[in-house]
Amino acid sequence: MPDPWESLQTTALLGTDRRPLPAPGPAAPYDGAVDRTDPAAALLELAALETVRRRAGALPVPATAPAGRPAAEDPRPELPAAAARRLSLLLSARGGGVLANVGELLPQWLTTARERGYRAPAASVPALLDAARARSELRPDAVALAGPLGRWLAERNADWRFVQRAATEPPPAADAAPAEGHQVWHEGLFAERVTHLALLRRHDPAAGLALLHGTWSTERAEDRLLFLDALQQGLSLADEPFLEAALGDRSKNVRATAAELLSTLPGSALAARMAERARAAVRLSDHGTHLLVTPPTACDPAMQRDGIPPKSPTGRGERAWWFGEVIAAAPLSLWTGHTGLTPERLLALRVGDAIDETSSTWADDLREAWARAAVRQQDAAWARALLGPAPVPGPGRPARTTGAPAKLLAVLPPAERAAWTAAFIEAHGLGDAFQLLGACATPWTPPLSTAVVEALARAAASGAYPWSHSGVLGMTERALSPESAAAVEALAAGAAPATAWGETFARLAGTLRFREAMLAELAA
């Protein structure tokens, strides 16, 4: 007797115009209830009925192995009852009412629950693992919350085998769970291996380097690139010999990444070589009033080995390209130490060509390279100077665009980031604020949240459409301080309910109240 489900699948793949619907038979007793006038609609009805029949008639699968010992005890406290119900709601991804897609709030809930030291209720662990299987970004927190029970279940369900490989935060002890780490590194998926390496580097940089060194020669070039990038965690001069060797890698991207990492180590040999080239390229004038630039005239083999490509990938002139790469890789302490000037005073100096001092050709190139160096070296003093003071509202005040403002902003402490971004939004609105907001820690501080809400109110009053700010609005649902709910509710109440802004504010207010309750339940 043919399997009704396979017959339905075949018909769906070929189309009802090429293959008729399966004939009624004893295997499908419900078939008489389906109207076959419209074959396509009938196919969907038959599939729905067959799905219910198969689920209702499913028999337990015989155990392939004895259950063995039960899962280990989990000493952590279980979630409060209200938080457990909220988890079930988030896992089902049903918001109800005027709400955002609450499934997008699940990562925030999982992170907070893990930070509070809770364990997931046993009844919720299967659904939690299913969610983590579908969304890899949830796995570290989900596996941690599932705890010993999650690992026990994963041994008995191949769909959850990622749990056995998932890299969760290890304890500080360097020798903690070596067998599990070996399995992740040698058997895990690529993303899991990168995560494992990054976490290991965070707690034991030497062990992480040794792990990577052991398999380096067998890794693919694209994998070596991302593994090398993971060495940013715990990077120190102890990594210099490995990175210097990587400068000779057959992959140009690996060579470039190794050079970039070495340039973030002020004491490295590469940083010293770049500093020597930078001193030859930029000098202070005899009167100390401006900087004179003499860009490189060639990209010699030594420069190429240090990660400077001879051809610009951006279409810039070759000398400008070489100049920018040298300055971006040189230690920023070179400039303040060599001239005795602060970053602010250096940036205020006029920049001229060593041959034609009246020319300002190299000013933008120098400033952009310094910005890249500040981001690469995580130098807050230079990032602050390059960004300039927080913007002030007023006509004719353009936004600063030195380097990549969001990347410079990310170098600053979280509170300073939020304050600068709030001032930027007050001065310039939300049009260019998306990346800046993305650089701010979440949830946003109350002043930053207030600035965003007020900017949204101004946008609504100006006649702009909500979808012109869709990126920021999507971010506000996850990042806006829940304390802003009352202000957003006031905006929703003041807008016509049938308008786009009225619906947008009502949705945002509902989501903020949901997050407020969600976080309060985890704090109980």
PDB file of C-alpha atoms in Angstrom, residues 128-136 138-139 158-162:
ATOM      1  CA  LEU A 128      14.952  25.658  23.985  1.00  0.00           C
ATOM      2  CA  LEU A 129      17.304  23.258  22.197  1.00  0.00           C
ATOM      3  CA  ASP A 130      15.069  23.265  19.123  1.00  0.00           C
ATOM      4  CA  ALA A 131      15.291  27.080  19.041  1.00  0.00           C
ATOM      5  CA  ALA A 132      19.070  26.943  19.390  1.00  0.00           C
ATOM      6  CA  ARG A 133      19.273  24.369  16.615  1.00  0.00           C
ATOM      7  CA  ALA A 134      17.453  26.776  14.276  1.00  0.00           C
ATOM      8  CA  ARG A 135      19.331  29.911  15.425  1.00  0.00           C
ATOM      9  CA  SER A 136      23.027  29.362  16.003  1.00  0.00           C
ATOM     10  CA  LEU A 138      21.373  31.424  20.621  1.00  0.00           C
ATOM     11  CA  ARG A 139      23.509  28.362  21.257  1.00  0.00           C
ATOM     12  CA  ALA A 158      20.894  13.531  16.971  1.00  0.00           C
ATOM     13  CA  ASP A 159      19.060  16.798  16.185  1.00  0.00           C
ATOM     14  CA  TRP A 160      20.714  18.336  19.257  1.00  0.00           C
ATOM     15  CA  ARG A 161      24.223  17.048  18.720  1.00  0.00           C
ATOM     16  CA  PHE A 162      25.444  20.646  18.493  1.00  0.00           C
TER      17      PHE A 162
END
